[in-house]
JSON list of C-alpha atoms in Angstrom, two decimals:
[
{"chain": "A", "resi": 28, "resn": "MET", "atom": "CA", "xyz": [0.00, 0.00, 0.00]},
{"chain": "A", "resi": 29, "resn": "ALA", "atom": "CA", "xyz": [1.46, 3.35, -1.07]},
{"chain": "A", "resi": 30, "resn": "PHE", "atom": "CA", "xyz": [1.80, 6.38, 1.18]},
{"chain": "A", "resi": 31, "resn": "ASP", "atom": "CA", "xyz": [3.76, 9.59, 0.98]},
{"chain": "A", "resi": 32, "resn": "TYR", "atom": "CA", "xyz": [3.57, 13.24, 2.06]},
{"chain": "A", "resi": 33, "resn": "GLY", "atom": "CA", "xyz": [1.98, 14.54, -1.13]},
{"chain": "A", "resi": 34, "resn": "GLU", "atom": "CA", "xyz": [-1.57, 15.35, -2.15]},
{"chain": "A", "resi": 35, "resn": "GLU", "atom": "CA", "xyz": [-2.61, 11.95, -3.47]},
{"chain": "A", "resi": 36, "resn": "HIS", "atom": "CA", "xyz": [-1.27, 9.65, -0.74]},
{"chain": "A", "resi": 37, "resn": "GLY", "atom": "CA", "xyz": [-0.51, 12.19, 2.02]},
{"chain": "A", "resi": 38, "resn": "PRO", "atom": "CA", "xyz": [-1.33, 12.05, 5.75]},
{"chain": "A", "resi": 39, "resn": "HIS", "atom": "CA", "xyz": [-4.95, 13.14, 5.22]},
{"chain": "A", "resi": 40, "resn": "THR", "atom": "CA", "xyz": [-5.54, 9.90, 3.25]},
{"chain": "A", "resi": 41, "resn": "TRP", "atom": "CA", "xyz": [-3.71, 7.44, 5.47]},
{"chain": "A", "resi": 42, "resn": "VAL", "atom": "CA", "xyz": [-6.77, 6.52, 7.53]},
{"chain": "A", "resi": 43, "resn": "LEU", "atom": "CA", "xyz": [-8.40, 5.09, 4.39]},
{"chain": "A", "resi": 44, "resn": "GLN", "atom": "CA", "xyz": [-5.75, 2.36, 4.23]},
{"chain": "A", "resi": 45, "resn": "PHE", "atom": "CA", "xyz": [-4.55, 2.28, 7.83]},
{"chain": "A", "resi": 46, "resn": "PRO", "atom": "CA", "xyz": [-7.48, 2.50, 10.32]},
{"chain": "A", "resi": 47, "resn": "ASP", "atom": "CA", "xyz": [-5.20, 3.17, 13.29]},
{"chain": "A", "resi": 48, "resn": "ALA", "atom": "CA", "xyz": [-4.41, 6.57, 11.75]},
{"chain": "A", "resi": 49, "resn": "GLY", "atom": "CA", "xyz": [-7.88, 7.66, 12.92]},
{"chain": "A", "resi": 50, "resn": "GLY", "atom": "CA", "xyz": [-7.19, 6.79, 16.56]},
{"chain": "A", "resi": 51, "resn": "LYS", "atom": "CA", "xyz": [-7.24, 9.11, 19.57]},
{"chain": "A", "resi": 52, "resn": "GLN", "atom": "CA", "xyz": [-3.55, 8.79, 20.48]},
{"chain": "A", "resi": 53, "resn": "GLN", "atom": "CA", "xyz": [-1.94, 9.71, 17.19]},
{"chain": "A", "resi": 54, "resn": "SER", "atom": "CA", "xyz": [1.52, 11.23, 16.94]},
{"chain": "A", "resi": 55, "resn": "PRO", "atom": "CA", "xyz": [3.18, 13.66, 16.47]},
{"chain": "A", "resi": 56, "resn": "ILE", "atom": "CA", "xyz": [1.65, 16.31, 18.69]},
{"chain": "A", "resi": 57, "resn": "ASN", "atom": "CA", "xyz": [2.18, 19.89, 19.82]},
{"chain": "A", "resi": 58, "resn": "LEU", "atom": "CA", "xyz": [3.71, 19.67, 23.31]},
{"chain": "A", "resi": 59, "resn": "ILE", "atom": "CA", "xyz": [2.18, 22.47, 25.39]},
{"chain": "A", "resi": 60, "resn": "THR", "atom": "CA", "xyz": [4.35, 22.84, 28.47]},
{"chain": "A", "resi": 61, "resn": "SER", "atom": "CA", "xyz": [1.71, 24.80, 30.41]},
{"chain": "A", "resi": 62, "resn": "ASN", "atom": "CA", "xyz": [-0.53, 21.70, 30.23]},
{"chain": "A", "resi": 63, "resn": "MET", "atom": "CA", "xyz": [2.13, 19.44, 31.72]},
{"chain": "A", "resi": 64, "resn": "THR", "atom": "CA", "xyz": [2.89, 18.39, 35.26]},
{"chain": "A", "resi": 65, "resn": "GLU", "atom": "CA", "xyz": [6.12, 17.11, 36.77]},
{"chain": "A", "resi": 66, "resn": "ASP", "atom": "CA", "xyz": [5.61, 13.46, 37.73]},
{"chain": "A", "resi": 67, "resn": "PRO", "atom": "CA", "xyz": [7.71, 12.51, 40.79]},
{"chain": "A", "resi": 68, "resn": "LYS", "atom": "CA", "xyz": [7.04, 8.82, 40.12]},
{"chain": "A", "resi": 69, "resn": "LEU", "atom": "CA", "xyz": [9.12, 8.88, 36.96]},
{"chain": "A", "resi": 70, "resn": "GLY", "atom": "CA", "xyz": [12.62, 7.55, 37.44]},
{"chain": "A", "resi": 71, "resn": "PRO", "atom": "CA", "xyz": [15.78, 8.37, 35.47]},
{"chain": "A", "resi": 72, "resn": "LEU", "atom": "CA", "xyz": [16.46, 7.09, 31.97]},
{"chain": "A", "resi": 73, "resn": "THR", "atom": "CA", "xyz": [19.38, 4.72, 31.40]},
{"chain": "A", "resi": 74, "resn": "LEU", "atom": "CA", "xyz": [20.85, 4.12, 27.94]},
{"chain": "A", "resi": 75, "resn": "LEU", "atom": "CA", "xyz": [23.30, 1.23, 27.46]},
{"chain": "A", "resi": 76, "resn": "ASP", "atom": "CA", "xyz": [24.83, 1.00, 23.99]},
{"chain": "A", "resi": 77, "resn": "ASN", "atom": "CA", "xyz": [28.20, -0.70, 24.41]},
{"chain": "A", "resi": 78, "resn": "GLY", "atom": "CA", "xyz": [26.82, -3.82, 22.72]},
{"chain": "A", "resi": 79, "resn": "ILE", "atom": "CA", "xyz": [26.04, -2.23, 19.33]},
{"chain": "A", "resi": 80, "resn": "SER", "atom": "CA", "xyz": [28.05, -4.30, 16.86]},
{"chain": "A", "resi": 81, "resn": "LYS", "atom": "CA", "xyz": [26.92, -3.36, 13.35]},
{"chain": "A", "resi": 82, "resn": "GLN", "atom": "CA", "xyz": [25.04, -0.56, 11.57]},
{"chain": "A", "resi": 83, "resn": "ASN", "atom": "CA", "xyz": [23.78, 0.11, 8.06]},
{"chain": "A", "resi": 84, "resn": "VAL", "atom": "CA", "xyz": [22.60, 3.52, 6.91]},
{"chain": "A", "resi": 85, "resn": "ILE", "atom": "CA", "xyz": [19.60, 3.12, 4.59]},
{"chain": "A", "resi": 86, "resn": "MET", "atom": "CA", "xyz": [18.32, 5.87, 2.30]},
{"chain": "A", "resi": 87, "resn": "LYS", "atom": "CA", "xyz": [14.53, 5.82, 2.07]},
{"chain": "A", "resi": 88, "resn": "ALA", "atom": "CA", "xyz": [12.04, 7.79, 0.02]},
{"chain": "A", "resi": 89, "resn": "HIS", "atom": "CA", "xyz": [11.01, 10.03, 2.96]},
{"chain": "A", "resi": 90, "resn": "ASN", "atom": "CA", "xyz": [14.06, 10.00, 5.27]},
{"chain": "A", "resi": 91, "resn": "PHE", "atom": "CA", "xyz": [17.13, 7.97, 6.12]},
{"chain": "A", "resi": 92, "resn": "GLU", "atom": "CA", "xyz": [17.64, 5.52, 8.95]},
{"chain": "A", "resi": 93, "resn": "VAL", "atom": "CA", "xyz": [20.47, 3.69, 10.66]},
{"chain": "A", "resi": 94, "resn": "ALA", "atom": "CA", "xyz": [19.60, 0.03, 11.29]},
{"chain": "A", "resi": 95, "resn": "THR", "atom": "CA", "xyz": [21.40, -1.40, 14.29]},
{"chain": "A", "resi": 96, "resn": "GLU", "atom": "CA", "xyz": [22.49, -4.89, 15.28]},
{"chain": "A", "resi": 97, "resn": "GLY", "atom": "CA", "xyz": [23.72, -5.98, 18.68]},
{"chain": "A", "resi": 98, "resn": "THR", "atom": "CA", "xyz": [22.58, -4.78, 22.07]},
{"chain": "A", "resi": 99, "resn": "GLY", "atom": "CA", "xyz": [21.38, -1.25, 22.71]},
{"chain": "A", "resi": 100, "resn": "VAL", "atom": "CA", "xyz": [19.01, -0.92, 25.67]},
{"chain": "A", "resi": 101, "resn": "LEU", "atom": "CA", "xyz": [16.84, 1.86, 27.07]},
{"chain": "A", "resi": 102, "resn": "LYS", "atom": "CA", "xyz": [15.22, 1.49, 30.49]},
{"chain": "A", "resi": 103, "resn": "GLY", "atom": "CA", "xyz": [13.94, 3.56, 33.38]},
{"chain": "A", "resi": 104, "resn": "GLY", "atom": "CA", "xyz": [11.88, 6.74, 33.18]},
{"chain": "A", "resi": 105, "resn": "PRO", "atom": "CA", "xyz": [8.27, 5.82, 32.33]},
{"chain": "A", "resi": 106, "resn": "LEU", "atom": "CA", "xyz": [9.31, 2.36, 31.04]},
{"chain": "A", "resi": 107, "resn": "LYS", "atom": "CA", "xyz": [8.35, -0.78, 32.96]},
{"chain": "A", "resi": 108, "resn": "SER", "atom": "CA", "xyz": [10.56, -3.10, 30.89]},
{"chain": "A", "resi": 109, "resn": "GLU", "atom": "CA", "xyz": [13.84, -3.02, 29.03]},
{"chain": "A", "resi": 110, "resn": "TYR", "atom": "CA", "xyz": [13.62, -1.91, 25.39]},
{"chain": "A", "resi": 111, "resn": "LYS", "atom": "CA", "xyz": [16.03, -2.99, 22.65]},
{"chain": "A", "resi": 112, "resn": "LEU", "atom": "CA", "xyz": [17.29, -0.57, 19.98]},
{"chain": "A", "resi": 113, "resn": "VAL", "atom": "CA", "xyz": [16.26, -1.38, 16.40]},
{"chain": "A", "resi": 114, "resn": "GLN", "atom": "CA", "xyz": [17.11, 1.76, 14.43]},
{"chain": "A", "resi": 115, "resn": "PHE", "atom": "CA", "xyz": [17.24, 5.53, 14.49]},
{"chain": "A", "resi": 116, "resn": "HIS", "atom": "CA", "xyz": [16.10, 7.88, 11.75]},
{"chain": "A", "resi": 117, "resn": "PHE", "atom": "CA", "xyz": [15.69, 11.58, 10.99]},
{"chain": "A", "resi": 118, "resn": "HIS", "atom": "CA", "xyz": [12.86, 13.86, 9.88]},
{"chain": "A", "resi": 119, "resn": "TRP", "atom": "CA", "xyz": [13.68, 17.09, 8.05]},
{"chain": "A", "resi": 120, "resn": "GLY", "atom": "CA", "xyz": [12.01, 20.09, 6.48]},
{"chain": "A", "resi": 121, "resn": "SER", "atom": "CA", "xyz": [12.94, 21.90, 3.30]},
{"chain": "A", "resi": 122, "resn": "GLY", "atom": "CA", "xyz": [14.64, 24.76, 5.16]},
{"chain": "A", "resi": 123, "resn": "ASN", "atom": "CA", "xyz": [16.43, 25.56, 8.39]},
{"chain": "A", "resi": 124, "resn": "THR", "atom": "CA", "xyz": [13.45, 26.79, 10.40]},
{"chain": "A", "resi": 125, "resn": "TRP", "atom": "CA", "xyz": [11.06, 23.83, 10.48]},
{"chain": "A", "resi": 126, "resn": "GLY", "atom": "CA", "xyz": [11.19, 20.09, 9.94]},
{"chain": "A", "resi": 127, "resn": "SER", "atom": "CA", "xyz": [10.67, 18.38, 13.28]},
{"chain": "A", "resi": 128, "resn": "GLU", "atom": "CA", "xyz": [7.55, 16.27, 13.65]},
{"chain": "A", "resi": 129, "resn": "HIS", "atom": "CA", "xyz": [6.79, 17.34, 17.22]},
{"chain": "A", "resi": 130, "resn": "LEU", "atom": "CA", "xyz": [6.37, 20.98, 18.19]},
{"chain": "A", "resi": 131, "resn": "VAL", "atom": "CA", "xyz": [7.00, 22.55, 21.59]},
{"chain": "A", "resi": 132, "resn": "ASN", "atom": "CA", "xyz": [4.55, 25.35, 22.33]},
{"chain": "A", "resi": 133, "resn": "GLY", "atom": "CA", "xyz": [3.88, 25.63, 18.61]},
{"chain": "A", "resi": 134, "resn": "VAL", "atom": "CA", "xyz": [7.56, 25.99, 17.71]},
{"chain": "A", "resi": 135, "resn": "SER", "atom": "CA", "xyz": [9.29, 23.65, 15.27]},
{"chain": "A", "resi": 136, "resn": "SER", "atom": "CA", "xyz": [12.96, 22.67, 15.07]},
{"chain": "A", "resi": 137, "resn": "PRO", "atom": "CA", "xyz": [14.91, 22.10, 11.85]},
{"chain": "A", "resi": 138, "resn": "SER", "atom": "CA", "xyz": [15.05, 18.34, 12.41]},
{"chain": "A", "resi": 139, "resn": "GLU", "atom": "CA", "xyz": [14.16, 15.55, 14.81]},
{"chain": "A", "resi": 140, "resn": "VAL", "atom": "CA", "xyz": [15.85, 12.20, 15.40]},
{"chain": "A", "resi": 141, "resn": "HIS", "atom": "CA", "xyz": [13.80, 9.18, 16.50]},
{"chain": "A", "resi": 142, "resn": "CYS", "atom": "CA", "xyz": [15.53, 6.23, 18.20]},
{"chain": "A", "resi": 143, "resn": "VAL", "atom": "CA", "xyz": [13.20, 3.23, 17.98]},
{"chain": "A", "resi": 144, "resn": "PHE", "atom": "CA", "xyz": [13.24, 0.50, 20.64]},
{"chain": "A", "resi": 145, "resn": "PHE", "atom": "CA", "xyz": [10.95, -2.51, 21.18]},
{"chain": "A", "resi": 146, "resn": "ASN", "atom": "CA", "xyz": [9.87, -4.14, 24.45]},
{"chain": "A", "resi": 147, "resn": "GLU", "atom": "CA", "xyz": [12.03, -7.23, 24.92]},
{"chain": "A", "resi": 148, "resn": "ARG", "atom": "CA", "xyz": [9.12, -9.02, 26.61]},
{"chain": "A", "resi": 149, "resn": "TYR", "atom": "CA", "xyz": [7.54, -9.49, 23.17]},
{"chain": "A", "resi": 150, "resn": "GLY", "atom": "CA", "xyz": [10.55, -10.98, 21.40]},
{"chain": "A", "resi": 151, "resn": "SER", "atom": "CA", "xyz": [10.34, -9.03, 18.13]},
{"chain": "A", "resi": 152, "resn": "ILE", "atom": "CA", "xyz": [9.33, -5.61, 16.90]},
{"chain": "A", "resi": 153, "resn": "SER", "atom": "CA", "xyz": [6.44, -7.04, 14.84]},
{"chain": "A", "resi": 154, "resn": "ASP", "atom": "CA", "xyz": [4.91, -8.73, 17.89]},
{"chain": "A", "resi": 155, "resn": "ALA", "atom": "CA", "xyz": [5.64, -5.71, 20.08]},
{"chain": "A", "resi": 156, "resn": "MET", "atom": "CA", "xyz": [3.62, -3.46, 17.75]},
{"chain": "A", "resi": 157, "resn": "LYS", "atom": "CA", "xyz": [0.48, -5.38, 18.77]},
{"chain": "A", "resi": 158, "resn": "HIS", "atom": "CA", "xyz": [0.71, -4.06, 22.35]},
{"chain": "A", "resi": 159, "resn": "PRO", "atom": "CA", "xyz": [0.25, -0.53, 23.77]},
{"chain": "A", "resi": 160, "resn": "ASP", "atom": "CA", "xyz": [3.61, -0.79, 25.57]},
{"chain": "A", "resi": 161, "resn": "GLY", "atom": "CA", "xyz": [5.32, -2.48, 22.63]},
{"chain": "A", "resi": 162, "resn": "LEU", "atom": "CA", "xyz": [7.63, 0.31, 21.47]},
{"chain": "A", "resi": 163, "resn": "THR", "atom": "CA", "xyz": [9.33, 3.35, 22.85]},
{"chain": "A", "resi": 164, "resn": "VAL", "atom": "CA", "xyz": [10.78, 6.12, 20.73]},
{"chain": "A", "resi": 165, "resn": "LEU", "atom": "CA", "xyz": [13.44, 8.37, 22.22]},
{"chain": "A", "resi": 166, "resn": "GLY", "atom": "CA", "xyz": [13.35, 11.65, 20.32]},
{"chain": "A", "resi": 167, "resn": "SER", "atom": "CA", "xyz": [15.62, 14.67, 20.24]},
{"chain": "A", "resi": 168, "resn": "PHE", "atom": "CA", "xyz": [15.42, 17.93, 18.31]},
{"chain": "A", "resi": 169, "resn": "LEU", "atom": "CA", "xyz": [18.31, 19.10, 16.14]},
{"chain": "A", "resi": 170, "resn": "GLN", "atom": "CA", "xyz": [18.91, 22.84, 16.30]},
{"chain": "A", "resi": 171, "resn": "LEU", "atom": "CA", "xyz": [21.42, 25.11, 14.60]},
{"chain": "A", "resi": 172, "resn": "GLY", "atom": "CA", "xyz": [24.45, 26.34, 16.50]},
{"chain": "A", "resi": 173, "resn": "LYS", "atom": "CA", "xyz": [27.86, 27.81, 15.70]},
{"chain": "A", "resi": 174, "resn": "ASP", "atom": "CA", "xyz": [30.01, 24.71, 15.52]},
{"chain": "A", "resi": 175, "resn": "GLY", "atom": "CA", "xyz": [29.68, 21.57, 13.47]},
{"chain": "A", "resi": 176, "resn": "ASN", "atom": "CA", "xyz": [28.75, 18.30, 15.16]},
{"chain": "A", "resi": 177, "resn": "PRO", "atom": "CA", "xyz": [31.55, 15.78, 14.43]},
{"chain": "A", "resi": 178, "resn": "VAL", "atom": "CA", "xyz": [29.43, 12.68, 15.08]},
{"chain": "A", "resi": 179, "resn": "PHE", "atom": "CA", "xyz": [26.66, 13.98, 12.84]},
{"chain": "A", "resi": 180, "resn": "GLU", "atom": "CA", "xyz": [29.23, 14.86, 10.17]},
{"chain": "A", "resi": 181, "resn": "ARG", "atom": "CA", "xyz": [30.43, 11.27, 10.28]},
{"chain": "A", "resi": 182, "resn": "LEU", "atom": "CA", "xyz": [26.89, 10.10, 9.67]},
{"chain": "A", "resi": 183, "resn": "LEU", "atom": "CA", "xyz": [26.31, 12.57, 6.82]},
{"chain": "A", "resi": 184, "resn": "ASN", "atom": "CA", "xyz": [29.49, 11.38, 5.11]},
{"chain": "A", "resi": 185, "resn": "ASN", "atom": "CA", "xyz": [27.94, 7.93, 4.87]},
{"chain": "A", "resi": 186, "resn": "LEU", "atom": "CA", "xyz": [25.02, 9.37, 2.86]},
{"chain": "A", "resi": 187, "resn": "VAL", "atom": "CA", "xyz": [27.16, 10.67, 0.00]},
{"chain": "A", "resi": 188, "resn": "GLY", "atom": "CA", "xyz": [26.05, 9.06, -3.26]},
{"chain": "A", "resi": 189, "resn": "LEU", "atom": "CA", "xyz": [23.29, 6.96, -1.70]},
{"chain": "A", "resi": 190, "resn": "LYS", "atom": "CA", "xyz": [20.00, 6.73, -3.59]},
{"chain": "A", "resi": 191, "resn": "ALA", "atom": "CA", "xyz": [16.60, 5.67, -2.25]},
{"chain": "A", "resi": 192, "resn": "GLY", "atom": "CA", "xyz": [16.66, 1.97, -1.40]},
{"chain": "A", "resi": 193, "resn": "GLU", "atom": "CA", "xyz": [20.44, 1.76, -1.11]},
{"chain": "A", "resi": 194, "resn": "LYS", "atom": "CA", "xyz": [22.38, 1.08, 2.09]},
{"chain": "A", "resi": 195, "resn": "LYS", "atom": "CA", "xyz": [25.92, 1.37, 3.34]},
{"chain": "A", "resi": 196, "resn": "SER", "atom": "CA", "xyz": [27.77, -0.03, 6.32]},
{"chain": "A", "resi": 197, "resn": "VAL", "atom": "CA", "xyz": [28.65, 2.49, 9.04]},
{"chain": "A", "resi": 198, "resn": "ASN", "atom": "CA", "xyz": [32.15, 1.88, 10.35]},
{"chain": "A", "resi": 199, "resn": "PRO", "atom": "CA", "xyz": [32.94, 2.63, 13.11]},
{"chain": "A", "resi": 200, "resn": "VAL", "atom": "CA", "xyz": [29.43, 2.38, 14.52]},
{"chain": "A", "resi": 201, "resn": "ILE", "atom": "CA", "xyz": [27.74, 5.49, 15.88]},
{"chain": "A", "resi": 202, "resn": "LYS", "atom": "CA", "xyz": [26.72, 5.13, 19.50]},
{"chain": "A", "resi": 203, "resn": "LEU", "atom": "CA", "xyz": [23.67, 7.05, 20.65]},
{"chain": "A", "resi": 204, "resn": "SER", "atom": "CA", "xyz": [25.62, 8.06, 23.75]},
{"chain": "A", "resi": 205, "resn": "GLU", "atom": "CA", "xyz": [28.05, 9.90, 21.45]},
{"chain": "A", "resi": 206, "resn": "PHE", "atom": "CA", "xyz": [25.30, 11.69, 19.56]},
{"chain": "A", "resi": 207, "resn": "LEU", "atom": "CA", "xyz": [22.42, 12.37, 21.95]},
{"chain": "A", "resi": 208, "resn": "PRO", "atom": "CA", "xyz": [22.64, 15.08, 24.62]},
{"chain": "A", "resi": 209, "resn": "ARG", "atom": "CA", "xyz": [24.69, 13.87, 27.59]},
{"chain": "A", "resi": 210, "resn": "ASN", "atom": "CA", "xyz": [21.94, 14.82, 30.01]},
{"chain": "A", "resi": 211, "resn": "LEU", "atom": "CA", "xyz": [18.87, 12.57, 29.74]},
{"chain": "A", "resi": 212, "resn": "SER", "atom": "CA", "xyz": [17.31, 14.02, 32.88]},
{"chain": "A", "resi": 213, "resn": "LYS", "atom": "CA", "xyz": [14.73, 16.37, 31.36]},
{"chain": "A", "resi": 214, "resn": "TYR", "atom": "CA", "xyz": [12.16, 15.05, 28.93]},
{"chain": "A", "resi": 215, "resn": "TYR", "atom": "CA", "xyz": [8.52, 14.98, 27.88]},
{"chain": "A", "resi": 216, "resn": "THR", "atom": "CA", "xyz": [6.64, 11.67, 27.73]},
{"chain": "A", "resi": 217, "resn": "TYR", "atom": "CA", "xyz": [3.21, 10.63, 26.48]},
{"chain": "A", "resi": 218, "resn": "PRO", "atom": "CA", "xyz": [1.46, 7.54, 24.99]},
{"chain": "A", "resi": 219, "resn": "GLY", "atom": "CA", "xyz": [1.16, 7.83, 21.22]},
{"chain": "A", "resi": 220, "resn": "SER", "atom": "CA", "xyz": [1.64, 6.16, 17.87]},
{"chain": "A", "resi": 221, "resn": "LEU", "atom": "CA", "xyz": [3.99, 5.56, 15.00]},
{"chain": "A", "resi": 222, "resn": "THR", "atom": "CA", "xyz": [4.10, 8.74, 12.92]},
{"chain": "A", "resi": 223, "resn": "THR", "atom": "CA", "xyz": [3.95, 6.84, 9.62]},
{"chain": "A", "resi": 224, "resn": "PRO", "atom": "CA", "xyz": [1.69, 3.98, 8.51]},
{"chain": "A", "resi": 225, "resn": "PRO", "atom": "CA", "xyz": [0.48, 1.73, 9.97]},
{"chain": "A", "resi": 226, "resn": "CYS", "atom": "CA", "xyz": [0.25, 4.46, 12.68]},
{"chain": "A", "resi": 227, "resn": "SER", "atom": "CA", "xyz": [-0.11, 1.82, 15.41]},
{"chain": "A", "resi": 228, "resn": "GLU", "atom": "CA", "xyz": [-0.84, 3.23, 18.86]},
{"chain": "A", "resi": 229, "resn": "CYS", "atom": "CA", "xyz": [1.91, 1.23, 20.54]},
{"chain": "A", "resi": 230, "resn": "VAL", "atom": "CA", "xyz": [4.52, 3.88, 21.37]},
{"chain": "A", "resi": 231, "resn": "THR", "atom": "CA", "xyz": [5.69, 5.42, 24.63]},
{"chain": "A", "resi": 232, "resn": "TRP", "atom": "CA", "xyz": [7.18, 8.68, 23.41]},
{"chain": "A", "resi": 233, "resn": "ILE", "atom": "CA", "xyz": [10.11, 10.22, 25.28]},
{"chain": "A", "resi": 234, "resn": "ILE", "atom": "CA", "xyz": [11.21, 13.58, 23.84]},
{"chain": "A", "resi": 235, "resn": "LEU", "atom": "CA", "xyz": [14.38, 15.10, 25.26]},
{"chain": "A", "resi": 236, "resn": "ASP", "atom": "CA", "xyz": [14.19, 18.76, 26.20]},
{"chain": "A", "resi": 237, "resn": "GLU", "atom": "CA", "xyz": [17.86, 19.46, 25.44]},
{"chain": "A", "resi": 238, "resn": "PRO", "atom": "CA", "xyz": [18.58, 19.63, 21.68]},
{"chain": "A", "resi": 239, "resn": "ILE", "atom": "CA", "xyz": [21.43, 18.26, 19.60]},
{"chain": "A", "resi": 240, "resn": "LEU", "atom": "CA", "xyz": [23.39, 21.16, 18.09]},
{"chain": "A", "resi": 241, "resn": "ILE", "atom": "CA", "xyz": [24.51, 21.09, 14.45]},
{"chain": "A", "resi": 242, "resn": "SER", "atom": "CA", "xyz": [25.98, 23.82, 12.24]},
{"chain": "A", "resi": 243, "resn": "GLN", "atom": "CA", "xyz": [24.32, 25.78, 9.45]},
{"chain": "A", "resi": 244, "resn": "ASN", "atom": "CA", "xyz": [26.32, 23.72, 6.96]},
{"chain": "A", "resi": 245, "resn": "GLN", "atom": "CA", "xyz": [24.82, 20.55, 8.42]},
{"chain": "A", "resi": 246, "resn": "GLY", "atom": "CA", "xyz": [21.28, 21.91, 8.05]},
{"chain": "A", "resi": 247, "resn": "PRO", "atom": "CA", "xyz": [18.47, 20.11, 6.29]},
{"chain": "A", "resi": 248, "resn": "GLN", "atom": "CA", "xyz": [18.28, 21.86, 2.90]},
{"chain": "A", "resi": 249, "resn": "SER", "atom": "CA", "xyz": [19.96, 18.97, 1.11]},
{"chain": "A", "resi": 250, "resn": "VAL", "atom": "CA", "xyz": [17.80, 16.27, 2.69]},
{"chain": "A", "resi": 251, "resn": "LYS", "atom": "CA", "xyz": [14.36, 15.54, 1.24]},
{"chain": "A", "resi": 252, "resn": "SER", "atom": "CA", "xyz": [11.49, 17.05, 3.21]},
{"chain": "A", "resi": 253, "resn": "SER", "atom": "CA", "xyz": [9.45, 14.62, 5.27]},
{"chain": "A", "resi": 254, "resn": "TRP", "atom": "CA", "xyz": [6.99, 15.45, 8.00]},
{"chain": "A", "resi": 255, "resn": "ARG", "atom": "CA", "xyz": [3.53, 14.55, 9.15]},
{"chain": "A", "resi": 256, "resn": "TYR", "atom": "CA", "xyz": [0.71, 16.89, 10.10]},
{"chain": "A", "resi": 257, "resn": "LEU", "atom": "CA", "xyz": [0.25, 17.14, 13.85]},
{"chain": "A", "resi": 258, "resn": "GLY", "atom": "CA", "xyz": [-2.17, 14.66, 15.36]},
{"chain": "A", "resi": 259, "resn": "GLY", "atom": "CA", "xyz": [-3.32, 17.21, 17.91]},
{"chain": "A", "resi": 260, "resn": "THR", "atom": "CA", "xyz": [-2.43, 18.74, 21.25]},
{"chain": "A", "resi": 261, "resn": "TYR", "atom": "CA", "xyz": [-2.23, 16.24, 24.08]},
{"chain": "A", "resi": 262, "resn": "GLY", "atom": "CA", "xyz": [-3.49, 17.75, 27.29]},
{"chain": "A", "resi": 263, "resn": "THR", "atom": "CA", "xyz": [-2.26, 15.30, 29.93]},
{"chain": "A", "resi": 264, "resn": "ASP", "atom": "CA", "xyz": [1.42, 14.96, 29.11]},
{"chain": "A", "resi": 265, "resn": "HIS", "atom": "CA", "xyz": [3.91, 14.38, 31.89]},
{"chain": "A", "resi": 266, "resn": "PHE", "atom": "CA", "xyz": [7.14, 16.26, 32.20]},
{"chain": "A", "resi": 267, "resn": "GLY", "atom": "CA", "xyz": [10.09, 14.41, 33.75]},
{"chain": "A", "resi": 268, "resn": "PHE", "atom": "CA", "xyz": [12.94, 16.24, 35.44]},
{"chain": "A", "resi": 269, "resn": "TYR", "atom": "CA", "xyz": [15.82, 14.46, 37.16]},
{"chain": "A", "resi": 270, "resn": "GLU", "atom": "CA", "xyz": [19.46, 15.17, 37.93]},
{"chain": "A", "resi": 271, "resn": "GLU", "atom": "CA", "xyz": [20.82, 11.78, 36.81]},
{"chain": "A", "resi": 272, "resn": "LYS", "atom": "CA", "xyz": [23.03, 11.84, 33.72]},
{"chain": "A", "resi": 273, "resn": "LEU", "atom": "CA", "xyz": [23.33, 9.52, 30.74]},
{"chain": "A", "resi": 274, "resn": "ASP", "atom": "CA", "xyz": [25.37, 6.40, 31.52]},
{"chain": "A", "resi": 275, "resn": "LEU", "atom": "CA", "xyz": [28.48, 6.69, 29.36]},
{"chain": "A", "resi": 276, "resn": "PRO", "atom": "CA", "xyz": [30.85, 3.82, 28.51]}
]
C-alpha cells in the first residue's frame, strides 16, 4: 500500500488504508508545556549502547535511517521493561526553520531524530507493535548552533552518493551516547503512535528537552522534506525532570 507526504497519498488519506491513523492517540503532537505536570514517580532514563556491533545507513524515500544490530538498551523513566534498539532515523524540512515532527509550544525545530526500541518481553518488533507498551521512541530535536557536530558529520558522510533503497555499512558504529545530549534528565513523555503507517498506537514517546546542536552547513536543505501533520495537542502529558546523567561507557 502506497503512502507519501503529497496530495494523493498524504497524511490526510492514510486513515483510508490504515485505520489506526484515525485513533485518539496519534503522533506527532504539539507539546504544550503549560498543560504538563512534573511526575515525581518517573525515574531516570538509562541508555546502554556498548553492545552495538553493526550498523547500516539506509536511504529511504522520505528519510534515512540507521539500522542497528547488537545490544542497545533503554530502560527507566516511564518504562516498565527493558527496550532494545532497532534503528534511528531523521525527519527534516525543506529549510532551516522547520522540519521536526513534534512541536513545543507551537515551535518547530529544523530536524528531529527518532531512536526506535521494542519491548524485549515481546521478542520481536512485529509482535511488540500489537501491544500498547510495545515500542518506545526516544526523540531529540536538532537545532542550529555555531560549531559543526563531528558525530553527525560522520553520519552525513555515509550518505554521499546513496540513492533511495540503497544502504551502506557504518564503520565505526555510531553510539547514541556519542550523539544524543549527555543529560537525559529532562524530557517529555506521552502515549502515542507511530508517525507513519500503519500508525499503530503502541509507542511510549520520550522527547528530550535538550537539543542536539549542528551547524548551518549541516542543516536540512539537502535532505528531502518529510513530515507529518500534527495529530493534535495532548493535554495530559507528563514532564520528567531528574538530575541523573546519561550512563556513558
